[in-house]
């Protein structure tokens, strides 16, 4: 009997480990969802960044408005709740859910919302004081910050490829701050003011990259430890509630600073006209919302690391488009920084590819282990039968 029980325990152990490797099935539907989220993220980030730079170049000055358009699009996802299929009904049981769960989720959404608001404000100031090509290159440092935050929050391990990526991205961002003469923007009037604005923009861009990476890692942590469910509703909740908190915080700042009084004048004096001002604002809002859906969707389907890596894919796209549309100067330092940043991105992406291959190898090993175990179980059954006879 002892032999039989041991073989049964081993059999259950092997089958029990199967759940962890099949939680995320790389099926056709999974690949389709990931492709959709990648498209939303890349298109949303690229269009929103370019529209934000266009807003500043053509006379826009309100960083509060530029921050608000990053957050205000969350009502666009509310109708999606209507199309969520209800969960199958279960027999009623007398269970008491802990009263702290609602409070805990509320605190999670509140904390993430305030962090998103802070990151968005820094993003707006960085985009105001820097050329969009420089700003985009500096934003590549978010991968380095994500590696650090993921190490502490998401059990991300440092490998040679990740360390190589961190070094390259750090050098890439550092090169941009040692340019001989910072490029002037629409809000500068003298060389000294241009230099100080460049430094402020650089600091805000670095802070924005760090804040964005922290939000991604904390969102991943929230999915794993608080929400504990992989559903489309979870994605909508993670977009809607923090965005609502962040929007309220930015609206308070907009009215508290008195910036709302200047919006009508700014609209009238906009170089492209009032209608273009409104279209740019609406387009930015929709683009940022598409980016948010894609970003959170990739966190849920894969990881915060993968979401950040895909976001960095805009690195070679935005600077090139900035040269075409905004006539940004592509200096030698920028080219070197772009090359190093792309190299760092490829190194990071390759590490993700290596990690993605490991579950497949583990499944093969477990299949072999199951075959060996079945043979052991048959031998044990024969032995048990022989003793019984």
Tab-separated table of C-alpha atoms in Angstrom:
chain	number	residue	atom	x	y	z
A	1	UNK	CA	0.000	0.000	0.000
A	2	UNK	CA	2.865	2.384	0.751
A	3	UNK	CA	4.290	1.905	-2.748
A	4	UNK	CA	0.875	2.585	-4.304
A	5	UNK	CA	0.338	5.769	-2.270
A	6	UNK	CA	3.795	7.081	-3.110
A	7	UNK	CA	3.252	6.583	-6.837
A	8	UNK	CA	-0.111	8.330	-6.614
A	9	UNK	CA	1.489	11.278	-4.800
A	10	UNK	CA	4.165	11.521	-7.458
A	11	UNK	CA	1.520	11.388	-10.167
A	12	UNK	CA	-0.449	14.199	-8.549
A	13	UNK	CA	2.718	16.226	-8.085
A	14	UNK	CA	3.563	16.082	-11.780
A	15	UNK	CA	0.036	16.941	-12.859
A	16	UNK	CA	-0.176	19.696	-10.261
A	17	UNK	CA	2.827	21.494	-11.726
A	18	UNK	CA	1.083	21.656	-15.082
A	19	UNK	CA	-1.187	24.530	-14.080
A	20	UNK	CA	1.610	27.028	-13.557
A	21	UNK	CA	3.042	26.509	-17.030
A	22	UNK	CA	-0.320	26.741	-18.815
A	23	UNK	CA	-1.774	29.774	-17.049
A	24	UNK	CA	-1.024	31.797	-20.141
A	25	UNK	CA	-1.717	29.769	-23.225
A	26	UNK	CA	0.219	30.908	-26.275
A	27	UNK	CA	-2.723	30.068	-28.497
A	28	UNK	CA	-3.931	31.878	-31.578
A	29	UNK	CA	-6.328	34.021	-29.550
A	30	UNK	CA	-3.519	34.980	-27.157
A	31	UNK	CA	-1.260	36.028	-30.012
A	32	UNK	CA	-4.120	38.010	-31.550
A	33	UNK	CA	-4.738	39.885	-28.287
A	34	UNK	CA	-1.043	40.625	-27.805
A	35	UNK	CA	-0.756	41.873	-31.403
A	36	UNK	CA	-3.733	44.173	-30.864
A	37	UNK	CA	-2.277	45.586	-27.650
A	38	UNK	CA	1.135	46.103	-29.297
A	39	UNK	CA	-0.490	48.005	-32.162
A	40	UNK	CA	-2.493	50.205	-29.795
A	41	UNK	CA	0.571	50.961	-27.683
A	42	UNK	CA	2.915	51.832	-30.557
A	43	UNK	CA	0.399	53.853	-32.578
A	44	UNK	CA	-0.958	55.646	-29.520
A	45	UNK	CA	2.447	56.607	-28.115
A	46	UNK	CA	3.874	57.773	-31.440
A	47	UNK	CA	0.860	59.880	-32.445
A	48	UNK	CA	0.372	61.330	-28.957
A	49	UNK	CA	4.026	62.379	-28.642
A	50	UNK	CA	4.038	64.092	-32.030
A	51	UNK	CA	0.709	65.844	-31.359
A	52	UNK	CA	2.021	67.042	-28.000
A	53	UNK	CA	5.082	68.576	-29.642
A	54	UNK	CA	2.853	70.145	-32.320
A	55	UNK	CA	0.690	71.694	-29.606
A	56	UNK	CA	3.702	73.412	-28.025
A	57	UNK	CA	5.281	74.471	-31.326
A	58	UNK	CA	2.134	76.197	-32.582
A	59	UNK	CA	1.509	78.343	-29.524
A	60	UNK	CA	0.247	75.985	-26.815
A	61	UNK	CA	1.673	76.783	-23.377
A	62	UNK	CA	-0.507	74.980	-20.830
A	63	UNK	CA	1.333	72.030	-19.341
A	64	UNK	CA	-1.799	71.295	-17.304
A	65	UNK	CA	-3.845	70.813	-20.485
A	66	UNK	CA	-1.140	68.652	-22.029
A	67	UNK	CA	-1.163	66.577	-18.838
A	68	UNK	CA	-4.945	66.360	-18.795
A	69	UNK	CA	-5.216	64.949	-22.327
A	70	UNK	CA	-3.024	62.025	-21.214
A	71	UNK	CA	-5.638	61.016	-18.647
A	72	UNK	CA	-9.008	62.340	-19.759
A	73	UNK	CA	-9.760	59.571	-22.253
A	74	UNK	CA	-10.730	56.928	-19.696
A	75	UNK	CA	-14.516	57.457	-20.208
A	76	UNK	CA	-14.004	56.053	-23.731
A	77	UNK	CA	-13.489	52.599	-22.185
A	78	UNK	CA	-16.601	52.702	-19.982
A	79	UNK	CA	-18.950	51.395	-22.745
A	80	UNK	CA	-16.706	48.315	-22.967
A	81	UNK	CA	-18.068	47.194	-19.583
A	82	UNK	CA	-21.424	46.642	-21.291
A	83	UNK	CA	-19.962	43.989	-23.604
A	84	UNK	CA	-18.270	41.963	-20.874
A	85	UNK	CA	-19.825	38.536	-20.636
A	86	UNK	CA	-21.207	37.800	-17.164
A	87	UNK	CA	-19.492	35.069	-15.203
A	88	UNK	CA	-21.409	31.783	-14.924
A	89	UNK	CA	-23.645	31.665	-11.879
A	90	UNK	CA	-22.460	29.574	-8.966
A	91	UNK	CA	-24.417	27.978	-6.135
A	92	UNK	CA	-24.949	30.379	-3.280
A	93	UNK	CA	-22.779	29.653	-0.302
A	94	UNK	CA	-22.574	31.419	2.991
A	95	UNK	CA	-19.156	33.008	2.872
A	96	UNK	CA	-17.859	36.216	4.352
A	97	UNK	CA	-15.454	38.183	2.210
A	98	UNK	CA	-12.894	40.207	4.093
A	99	UNK	CA	-14.044	43.801	4.434
A	100	UNK	CA	-10.509	45.037	3.773
A	101	UNK	CA	-10.528	43.874	0.124
A	102	UNK	CA	-12.488	46.868	-1.130
A	103	UNK	CA	-10.369	49.225	0.955
A	104	UNK	CA	-7.183	47.584	-0.298
A	105	UNK	CA	-8.193	47.898	-3.953
A	106	UNK	CA	-9.252	51.500	-3.376
A	107	UNK	CA	-5.828	52.299	-1.923
A	108	UNK	CA	-4.144	50.527	-4.850
A	109	UNK	CA	-6.098	52.552	-7.404
A	110	UNK	CA	-5.561	55.769	-5.425
A	111	UNK	CA	-1.807	55.248	-5.158
A	112	UNK	CA	-1.419	54.309	-8.821
A	113	UNK	CA	-3.584	57.262	-9.855
A	114	UNK	CA	-1.427	59.765	-7.980
A	115	UNK	CA	1.732	58.246	-9.445
A	116	UNK	CA	0.256	58.437	-12.944
A	117	UNK	CA	-0.625	62.103	-12.365
A	118	UNK	CA	2.934	62.888	-11.232
A	119	UNK	CA	4.468	61.032	-14.171
A	120	UNK	CA	2.159	62.825	-16.626
A	121	UNK	CA	3.079	66.262	-15.245
A	122	UNK	CA	6.796	65.504	-15.603
A	123	UNK	CA	6.164	64.201	-19.117
A	124	UNK	CA	4.459	67.462	-20.112
A	125	UNK	CA	7.280	69.647	-18.772
A	126	UNK	CA	9.932	67.470	-20.422
A	127	UNK	CA	8.177	67.665	-23.779
A	128	UNK	CA	7.793	71.442	-23.383
A	129	UNK	CA	11.493	72.189	-22.840
A	130	UNK	CA	13.087	69.545	-25.090
A	131	UNK	CA	12.968	68.776	-28.808
A	132	UNK	CA	10.831	65.703	-29.360
A	133	UNK	CA	13.776	63.704	-30.725
A	134	UNK	CA	15.881	64.395	-27.618
A	135	UNK	CA	12.928	63.723	-25.337
A	136	UNK	CA	12.238	60.389	-27.020
A	137	UNK	CA	15.849	59.265	-26.697
A	138	UNK	CA	15.974	60.179	-23.002
A	139	UNK	CA	12.731	58.278	-22.441
A	140	UNK	CA	14.530	55.091	-23.474
A	141	UNK	CA	16.059	55.085	-19.987
A	142	UNK	CA	12.698	53.788	-18.740
A	143	UNK	CA	13.940	50.273	-19.520
A	144	UNK	CA	16.793	50.711	-17.066
A	145	UNK	CA	14.436	51.984	-14.372
A	146	UNK	CA	12.027	49.144	-15.123
A	147	UNK	CA	14.773	46.585	-14.556
A	148	UNK	CA	15.518	48.030	-11.119
A	149	UNK	CA	11.870	48.261	-10.056
A	150	UNK	CA	11.071	44.811	-11.466
A	151	UNK	CA	13.990	43.361	-9.499
A	152	UNK	CA	12.442	44.478	-6.205
A	153	UNK	CA	8.726	44.221	-7.053
A	154	UNK	CA	8.396	41.494	-9.693
A	155	UNK	CA	11.338	39.174	-8.932
A	156	UNK	CA	13.116	40.122	-12.152
A	157	UNK	CA	16.631	38.682	-12.309
A	158	UNK	CA	19.653	40.555	-13.603
A	159	UNK	CA	21.279	38.634	-16.459
A	160	UNK	CA	24.265	39.597	-18.630
A	161	UNK	CA	21.899	40.795	-21.380
A	162	UNK	CA	19.937	42.994	-18.976
A	163	UNK	CA	23.104	44.425	-17.437
A	164	UNK	CA	24.424	45.157	-20.920
A	165	UNK	CA	21.154	46.912	-21.725
A	166	UNK	CA	21.297	48.998	-18.534
A	167	UNK	CA	24.829	50.186	-19.281
A	168	UNK	CA	24.020	51.086	-22.886
A	169	UNK	CA	20.821	52.942	-22.001
A	170	UNK	CA	22.576	54.855	-19.210
A	171	UNK	CA	25.353	55.958	-21.575
A	172	UNK	CA	22.787	56.841	-24.229
A	173	UNK	CA	20.878	59.160	-21.887
A	174	UNK	CA	24.062	60.668	-20.437
A	175	UNK	CA	25.370	61.622	-23.879
A	176	UNK	CA	22.358	63.857	-24.497
A	177	UNK	CA	23.026	66.043	-21.465
A	178	UNK	CA	26.589	66.863	-22.540
A	179	UNK	CA	25.611	68.389	-25.876
A	180	UNK	CA	27.537	71.616	-26.445
A	181	UNK	CA	24.547	73.842	-27.114
A	182	UNK	CA	21.028	72.854	-26.184
A	183	UNK	CA	18.504	73.386	-28.911
A	184	UNK	CA	16.131	76.256	-28.359
A	185	UNK	CA	12.403	75.707	-28.014
A	186	UNK	CA	9.444	77.983	-28.506
A	187	UNK	CA	9.492	79.170	-24.875
A	188	UNK	CA	13.163	80.298	-24.703
A	189	UNK	CA	14.369	83.860	-25.305
A	190	UNK	CA	18.079	83.752	-24.530
A	191	UNK	CA	20.946	81.277	-24.412
A	192	UNK	CA	21.075	81.250	-20.607
A	193	UNK	CA	17.350	80.651	-20.394
A	194	UNK	CA	17.607	77.989	-23.094
A	195	UNK	CA	20.296	76.187	-21.115
A	196	UNK	CA	18.332	76.263	-17.858
A	197	UNK	CA	15.170	75.110	-19.643
A	198	UNK	CA	17.126	72.278	-21.256
A	199	UNK	CA	18.363	71.107	-17.854
A	200	UNK	CA	14.832	71.302	-16.412
A	201	UNK	CA	13.504	69.381	-19.403
A	202	UNK	CA	16.198	66.730	-19.044
A	203	UNK	CA	15.445	66.243	-15.344
A	204	UNK	CA	11.696	66.065	-16.019
A	205	UNK	CA	12.213	63.566	-18.856
A	206	UNK	CA	14.315	61.319	-16.603
A	207	UNK	CA	11.721	61.650	-13.823
A	208	UNK	CA	8.945	60.826	-16.263
A	209	UNK	CA	10.774	57.700	-17.452
A	210	UNK	CA	11.333	56.582	-13.859
A	211	UNK	CA	7.713	57.294	-12.927
A	212	UNK	CA	6.349	55.404	-15.918
A	213	UNK	CA	8.516	52.371	-15.130
A	214	UNK	CA	7.423	52.432	-11.489
A	215	UNK	CA	3.758	52.555	-12.527
A	216	UNK	CA	4.276	49.544	-14.838
A	217	UNK	CA	5.979	47.475	-12.139
A	218	UNK	CA	3.386	48.391	-9.501
A	219	UNK	CA	0.571	47.557	-11.945
A	220	UNK	CA	2.132	44.154	-12.566
A	221	UNK	CA	2.484	43.697	-8.806
A	222	UNK	CA	-1.171	44.668	-8.288
A	223	UNK	CA	-2.358	42.118	-10.860
A	224	UNK	CA	-0.363	39.354	-9.193
A	225	UNK	CA	-1.123	40.129	-5.550
A	226	UNK	CA	-4.433	42.024	-5.373
A	227	UNK	CA	-6.594	41.527	-8.459
A	228	UNK	CA	-5.461	37.913	-9.012
A	229	UNK	CA	-7.489	37.509	-12.192
A	230	UNK	CA	-6.720	37.663	-15.894
A	231	UNK	CA	-9.846	39.179	-17.444
A	232	UNK	CA	-10.683	42.054	-19.752
A	233	UNK	CA	-12.638	43.627	-16.885
A	234	UNK	CA	-9.449	43.671	-14.817
A	235	UNK	CA	-7.754	45.644	-17.606
A	236	UNK	CA	-10.624	48.125	-17.739
A	237	UNK	CA	-10.587	48.540	-13.951
A	238	UNK	CA	-6.841	49.129	-13.932
A	239	UNK	CA	-7.251	51.829	-16.600
A	240	UNK	CA	-10.444	53.510	-15.403
A	241	UNK	CA	-9.983	53.950	-11.653
A	242	UNK	CA	-6.355	55.165	-11.545
A	243	UNK	CA	-7.090	57.461	-14.512
A	244	UNK	CA	-10.083	58.866	-12.658
A	245	UNK	CA	-7.929	59.625	-9.618
A	246	UNK	CA	-5.168	61.128	-11.762
A	247	UNK	CA	-7.654	63.247	-13.721
A	248	UNK	CA	-9.139	64.652	-10.519
A	249	UNK	CA	-5.649	65.520	-9.253
A	250	UNK	CA	-4.728	67.308	-12.502
A	251	UNK	CA	-8.065	69.165	-12.642
A	252	UNK	CA	-7.427	70.438	-9.113
A	253	UNK	CA	-3.997	71.644	-10.258
A	254	UNK	CA	-5.464	73.260	-13.377
A	255	UNK	CA	-8.069	75.250	-11.456
A	256	UNK	CA	-5.868	75.828	-8.412
A	257	UNK	CA	-3.113	77.418	-10.502
A	258	UNK	CA	-5.577	79.517	-12.473
A	259	UNK	CA	-4.376	78.001	-15.741
A	260	UNK	CA	-7.926	77.371	-16.928
A	261	UNK	CA	-8.420	81.127	-17.376
A	262	UNK	CA	-5.815	81.241	-20.151
A	263	UNK	CA	-7.175	78.345	-22.224
A	264	UNK	CA	-9.719	80.416	-24.176
A	265	UNK	CA	-7.078	83.023	-25.067
A	266	UNK	CA	-4.627	80.295	-26.005
A	267	UNK	CA	-7.207	78.717	-28.297
A	268	UNK	CA	-7.875	82.012	-30.059
A	269	UNK	CA	-4.156	82.722	-30.588
A	270	UNK	CA	-3.244	79.196	-31.713
A	271	UNK	CA	-1.298	79.437	-34.986
A	272	UNK	CA	-3.248	76.693	-36.745
A	273	UNK	CA	-6.643	78.005	-35.724
A	274	UNK	CA	-9.289	77.126	-33.165
A	275	UNK	CA	-10.542	74.022	-34.993
A	276	UNK	CA	-7.007	72.590	-35.219
A	277	UNK	CA	-6.525	73.312	-31.507
A	278	UNK	CA	-9.612	71.272	-30.680
A	279	UNK	CA	-8.687	68.450	-33.093
A	280	UNK	CA	-5.159	68.211	-31.644
A	281	UNK	CA	-6.591	68.015	-28.123
A	282	UNK	CA	-9.120	65.323	-29.080
A	283	UNK	CA	-6.544	63.383	-31.099
A	284	UNK	CA	-4.075	63.427	-28.198
A	285	UNK	CA	-6.763	62.233	-25.783
A	286	UNK	CA	-7.747	59.288	-27.986
A	287	UNK	CA	-4.117	58.388	-28.717
A	288	UNK	CA	-3.155	58.372	-25.050
A	289	UNK	CA	-6.147	56.199	-24.217
A	290	UNK	CA	-5.148	53.703	-26.912
A	291	UNK	CA	-1.651	53.705	-25.440
A	292	UNK	CA	-3.027	53.024	-21.940
A	293	UNK	CA	-5.145	50.086	-23.113
A	294	UNK	CA	-2.206	48.581	-24.978
A	295	UNK	CA	0.200	49.086	-22.074
A	296	UNK	CA	-2.038	47.571	-19.379
A	297	UNK	CA	-3.137	44.782	-21.720
A	298	UNK	CA	0.473	43.716	-22.305
A	299	UNK	CA	1.165	43.808	-18.571
A	300	UNK	CA	-1.730	41.406	-17.992
A	301	UNK	CA	-1.012	39.134	-20.953
A	302	UNK	CA	2.790	39.037	-20.607
A	303	UNK	CA	4.602	41.291	-18.096
A	304	UNK	CA	5.512	44.881	-17.267
A	305	UNK	CA	8.956	44.225	-18.738
A	306	UNK	CA	7.493	43.246	-22.103
A	307	UNK	CA	5.153	46.253	-22.089
A	308	UNK	CA	8.102	48.563	-21.470
A	309	UNK	CA	10.202	46.908	-24.157
A	310	UNK	CA	7.438	47.363	-26.739
A	311	UNK	CA	7.026	50.995	-25.666
A	312	UNK	CA	10.702	51.562	-26.405
A	313	UNK	CA	10.144	50.376	-29.976
A	314	UNK	CA	9.021	53.956	-30.696
A	315	UNK	CA	12.604	55.047	-30.047
A	316	UNK	CA	13.837	54.908	-33.671
A	317	UNK	CA	10.472	56.051	-35.055
A	318	UNK	CA	9.750	59.276	-33.156
A	319	UNK	CA	13.156	60.990	-33.680
A	320	UNK	CA	13.012	60.294	-37.431
A	321	UNK	CA	9.478	61.657	-37.686
A	322	UNK	CA	10.533	64.663	-35.583
A	323	UNK	CA	13.262	65.474	-38.102
A	324	UNK	CA	10.723	65.244	-40.927
A	325	UNK	CA	7.833	67.188	-39.376
A	326	UNK	CA	9.496	69.510	-36.837
A	327	UNK	CA	12.937	69.884	-38.448
A	328	UNK	CA	14.751	68.753	-35.329
A	329	UNK	CA	18.506	68.627	-35.781
A	330	UNK	CA	19.910	65.095	-35.803
A	331	UNK	CA	23.400	65.753	-34.438
A	332	UNK	CA	26.205	63.236	-34.185
A	333	UNK	CA	25.661	62.814	-30.451
A	334	UNK	CA	21.994	62.042	-31.065
A	335	UNK	CA	22.885	59.433	-33.673
A	336	UNK	CA	25.322	57.742	-31.275
A	337	UNK	CA	22.729	57.907	-28.489
A	338	UNK	CA	20.105	56.382	-30.793
A	339	UNK	CA	22.452	53.577	-31.817
A	340	UNK	CA	23.291	52.750	-28.177
A	341	UNK	CA	19.632	52.908	-27.144
A	342	UNK	CA	18.574	50.573	-29.965
A	343	UNK	CA	21.410	48.217	-29.030
A	344	UNK	CA	20.214	48.276	-25.425
A	345	UNK	CA	16.650	47.606	-26.539
A	346	UNK	CA	17.716	44.621	-28.662
A	347	UNK	CA	19.699	43.209	-25.729
A	348	UNK	CA	16.681	43.582	-23.449
A	349	UNK	CA	14.322	42.089	-26.029
A	350	UNK	CA	16.615	39.104	-26.566
A	351	UNK	CA	16.588	38.380	-22.845
A	352	UNK	CA	12.784	38.338	-22.966
A	353	UNK	CA	12.965	35.921	-25.919
A	354	UNK	CA	15.236	33.632	-23.908
A	355	UNK	CA	12.869	33.767	-20.926
A	356	UNK	CA	9.896	33.055	-23.180
A	357	UNK	CA	11.575	29.893	-24.476
A	358	UNK	CA	12.100	28.423	-21.009
A	359	UNK	CA	8.472	27.345	-20.342
A	360	UNK	CA	8.462	25.331	-23.586
A	361	UNK	CA	11.615	23.522	-22.537
A	362	UNK	CA	10.125	22.933	-19.090
A	363	UNK	CA	6.985	21.403	-20.609
A	364	UNK	CA	9.085	18.988	-22.661
A	365	UNK	CA	11.034	17.959	-19.585
A	366	UNK	CA	7.825	17.421	-17.635
A	367	UNK	CA	6.395	15.319	-20.458
A	368	UNK	CA	9.438	13.071	-20.291
A	369	UNK	CA	9.092	12.947	-16.518
A	370	UNK	CA	5.445	11.895	-16.847
A	371	UNK	CA	6.408	9.054	-19.200
A	372	UNK	CA	9.059	7.842	-16.771
A	373	UNK	CA	6.619	8.167	-13.896
A	374	UNK	CA	3.956	6.118	-15.707
A	375	UNK	CA	6.505	3.382	-16.241
A	376	UNK	CA	7.484	3.533	-12.568
A	377	UNK	CA	3.832	3.381	-11.583
A	378	UNK	CA	3.253	0.295	-13.753
A	379	UNK	CA	6.277	-1.422	-12.218
A	380	UNK	CA	5.030	-0.553	-8.746
A	381	UNK	CA	1.578	-1.925	-9.527
A	382	UNK	CA	3.089	-5.203	-10.792
A	383	UNK	CA	5.249	-5.424	-7.693
A	384	UNK	CA	2.261	-4.724	-5.403
A	385	UNK	CA	0.153	-7.349	-7.237
A	386	UNK	CA	2.942	-9.921	-6.987
A	387	UNK	CA	3.252	-9.393	-3.220
A	388	UNK	CA	-0.503	-9.557	-2.749
A	389	UNK	CA	-0.711	-12.863	-4.641
